[in-house]
XYZ file of N, CA and C in Angstrom:
264
model
N 1.008 -1.293 -0.173
C 0.109 -0.006 0.075
C 0.998 1.110 -0.088
N 1.800 1.204 0.932
C 2.830 2.300 0.860
C 3.759 2.852 -0.484
N 3.877 1.392 -1.163
C 4.334 2.015 -2.449
C 3.550 2.349 -3.452
N 2.331 2.201 -3.379
C 0.997 3.058 -4.335
C 1.240 4.530 -3.473
N 1.171 4.880 -2.586
C 0.924 6.006 -2.219
C 2.180 7.219 -2.622
N 3.332 6.349 -2.660
C 4.470 7.028 -3.184
C 4.640 7.076 -4.744
N 3.905 6.021 -5.380
C 3.831 5.961 -6.766
C 2.971 7.083 -6.745
N 1.554 7.476 -6.525
C 0.511 8.198 -7.232
C 1.052 9.717 -6.787
N 1.667 9.810 -5.270
C 2.000 11.371 -5.119
C 3.190 11.953 -6.273
N 3.943 10.897 -6.155
C 5.264 11.014 -7.664
C 4.664 11.606 -8.885
N 3.248 10.877 -9.286
C 2.845 11.098 -10.435
C 2.360 12.341 -10.523
N 1.655 12.851 -9.118
C 1.093 14.266 -8.908
C 2.200 15.202 -9.004
N 3.386 15.131 -8.426
C 4.553 15.899 -8.653
C 4.848 16.391 -10.097
N 5.086 15.194 -10.879
C 5.418 14.662 -12.094
C 4.550 15.667 -12.888
N 3.279 15.420 -12.753
C 2.223 16.272 -13.513
C 2.222 17.623 -13.402
N 2.322 18.041 -12.320
C 2.504 19.848 -12.188
C 3.699 19.893 -12.724
N 4.755 19.447 -12.486
C 6.300 20.257 -13.089
C 5.911 19.860 -14.481
N 5.582 18.777 -15.188
C 5.540 18.642 -16.647
C 4.234 19.567 -17.345
N 3.409 19.564 -16.977
C 2.352 20.164 -17.681
C 2.207 21.504 -17.118
N 3.110 22.347 -16.421
C 3.264 23.449 -16.034
C 1.926 24.283 -15.617
N 1.213 23.497 -14.900
C -0.120 23.770 -14.486
C -0.057 25.141 -13.169
N -1.178 25.975 -13.187
C -1.204 27.068 -12.364
C -1.909 26.787 -11.326
N -1.375 25.643 -10.391
C -2.240 25.409 -9.001
C -1.362 25.821 -7.874
N -1.990 26.267 -6.822
C -1.024 26.224 -5.531
C -1.025 24.865 -4.908
N -2.015 24.071 -5.578
C -1.785 22.595 -4.957
C -0.735 21.930 -5.244
N -0.083 21.220 -4.197
C 1.506 20.721 -4.519
C 1.320 19.251 -3.584
N 1.801 17.976 -4.408
C 1.884 16.608 -3.796
C 3.084 16.460 -3.150
N 3.929 17.584 -3.387
C 5.538 17.479 -2.555
C 5.580 17.080 -1.250
N 4.458 17.472 -0.612
C 4.503 17.128 1.080
C 3.796 15.788 1.152
N 2.857 15.697 0.472
C 2.071 13.953 0.678
C 3.432 13.169 0.019
N 4.210 13.184 -1.099
C 5.296 12.656 -1.836
C 6.067 12.210 -0.264
N 6.650 13.435 0.243
C 7.542 13.206 1.422
C 6.652 12.443 2.474
N 5.609 12.218 2.860
C 5.116 11.746 3.778
C 5.149 10.442 3.488
N 4.679 9.627 2.263
C 4.718 8.726 1.679
C 5.779 7.927 1.798
N 7.110 8.715 1.367
C 8.568 8.249 1.613
C 8.739 8.242 2.792
N 8.812 8.814 3.582
C 9.107 8.663 4.933
C 8.608 7.368 5.734
N 7.220 7.433 5.362
C 6.458 6.226 5.876
C 6.740 4.926 5.464
N 7.307 5.230 4.402
C 7.560 3.654 3.499
C 9.108 3.441 3.524
N 9.532 4.072 4.456
C 11.289 3.793 4.762
C 12.355 4.542 3.810
N 11.919 5.445 2.917
C 12.584 6.425 2.414
C 13.150 7.633 2.798
N 13.836 7.571 4.048
C 13.819 8.617 4.754
C 14.572 9.753 4.267
N 15.655 9.631 3.577
C 16.554 10.437 2.899
C 15.846 11.712 1.993
N 14.956 11.294 1.219
C 14.652 11.981 0.327
C 13.482 12.801 0.965
N 12.683 12.219 1.648
C 11.584 12.804 2.809
C 12.083 13.771 3.941
N 13.219 13.611 4.523
C 14.176 14.601 4.998
C 14.699 15.632 4.661
N 14.861 15.782 3.516
C 15.708 16.428 2.511
C 14.029 17.507 2.160
N 13.446 16.936 1.864
C 12.082 17.856 1.620
C 11.568 18.486 2.677
N 11.272 18.058 3.945
C 11.063 18.272 4.948
C 11.681 19.511 5.561
N 13.353 19.487 5.393
C 14.144 20.611 5.770
C 13.923 21.761 4.834
N 13.319 21.605 3.657
C 13.368 22.966 3.208
C 14.340 23.812 2.753
N 15.418 23.064 2.395
C 16.514 24.106 2.166
C 17.355 24.292 3.106
N 17.063 23.942 4.530
C 17.567 24.141 5.765
C 18.649 23.208 6.178
N 19.924 23.376 6.627
C 20.684 22.350 7.116
C 19.986 21.546 8.405
N 20.322 20.202 8.491
C 19.755 19.808 9.707
C 20.587 20.300 10.855
N 21.835 20.551 10.734
C 22.148 21.135 11.995
C 21.820 22.278 12.702
N 21.095 22.913 11.798
C 20.910 24.406 11.894
C 19.623 24.067 12.621
N 18.615 22.981 11.961
C 17.599 22.798 12.222
C 17.440 22.244 13.913
N 18.585 21.533 13.899
C 18.916 21.074 15.416
C 19.224 22.111 16.388
N 19.914 23.190 16.365
C 20.556 23.731 17.356
C 19.243 24.627 18.053
N 19.240 24.291 19.203
C 18.138 24.804 19.955
C 17.995 26.543 20.258
N 19.198 27.019 19.805
C 19.309 28.327 19.838
C 18.945 29.405 18.398
N 18.809 28.443 17.768
C 18.284 29.028 16.285
C 16.782 28.502 15.699
N 16.295 28.305 17.174
C 14.755 27.674 16.573
C 13.957 28.646 15.779
N 13.092 28.533 14.668
C 12.725 29.751 14.102
C 11.468 29.812 14.410
N 10.771 30.677 14.761
C 9.434 30.659 15.533
C 8.506 31.202 14.218
N 8.882 30.957 13.121
C 7.895 30.920 12.151
C 7.492 29.841 11.303
N 8.403 28.918 11.876
C 8.292 27.395 11.376
C 7.399 26.754 12.393
N 6.581 26.045 11.687
C 5.382 25.043 12.932
C 5.956 23.791 13.410
N 5.286 23.284 13.923
C 4.954 22.210 14.547
C 5.405 21.188 13.177
N 4.656 21.163 12.080
C 4.505 20.269 10.992
C 6.147 20.118 10.336
N 6.871 21.426 10.660
C 8.246 21.456 10.196
C 9.067 20.500 10.842
N 9.086 21.085 12.347
C 10.022 19.966 13.278
C 9.650 18.978 13.652
N 8.317 18.679 13.518
C 7.453 17.093 13.839
C 8.124 16.426 12.729
N 7.933 16.615 11.573
C 8.025 15.817 10.494
C 9.744 15.696 9.951
N 10.595 16.442 10.922
C 12.242 16.108 10.817
C 12.542 15.427 11.786
N 11.669 15.612 12.937
C 11.902 14.623 14.302
C 11.457 13.485 13.826
N 10.586 13.594 13.145
C 9.768 11.796 12.880
C 10.865 10.505 12.010
N 11.415 11.630 10.949
C 12.561 10.998 10.157
C 13.528 10.672 10.650
N 14.197 11.483 11.887
C 15.047 11.233 12.959
C 14.807 9.852 13.712
N 13.696 9.731 14.077
C 13.237 8.835 14.748
C 13.284 7.461 13.938
N 12.786 7.428 13.082
C 12.783 6.531 12.303
C 14.438 5.980 11.516
N 15.277 7.011 11.809
C 16.940 6.567 11.590
C 17.253 6.002 12.724
N 16.624 6.140 13.861
C 17.312 5.571 15.056
C 17.936 6.690 15.882
N 17.625 7.972 15.289
C 18.265 9.087 16.256
C 17.677 9.864 17.386
N 17.151 9.046 18.078
C 16.057 9.669 18.907
C 16.591 10.733 19.805
N 17.849 10.982 19.909
C 18.274 11.810 21.001
C 18.305 13.143 19.875
N 18.404 13.314 18.679
C 18.134 14.332 17.798
C 16.758 14.432 17.581
N 16.159 13.799 17.596
C 14.647 13.848 17.258
C 13.782 14.581 18.367
């Protein structure tokens, strides 16, 4: 089932990119969730980091109040799946 979720989310990402659609809807987050839950942690983590370095995100002195729990929570879940519970 998880493989299908990844496949269909990837199709959505590809369709938006190839068709040059003018929609605000994006399947990228859904794809990252499916990847994460399907064991493909690295591509999911890259998406969730949204251009930030992991070191910066993990630094308690650099918490970004503009980022919400979804940002930090999804990164933490990726780290948990990698067995990095202290970092999570």
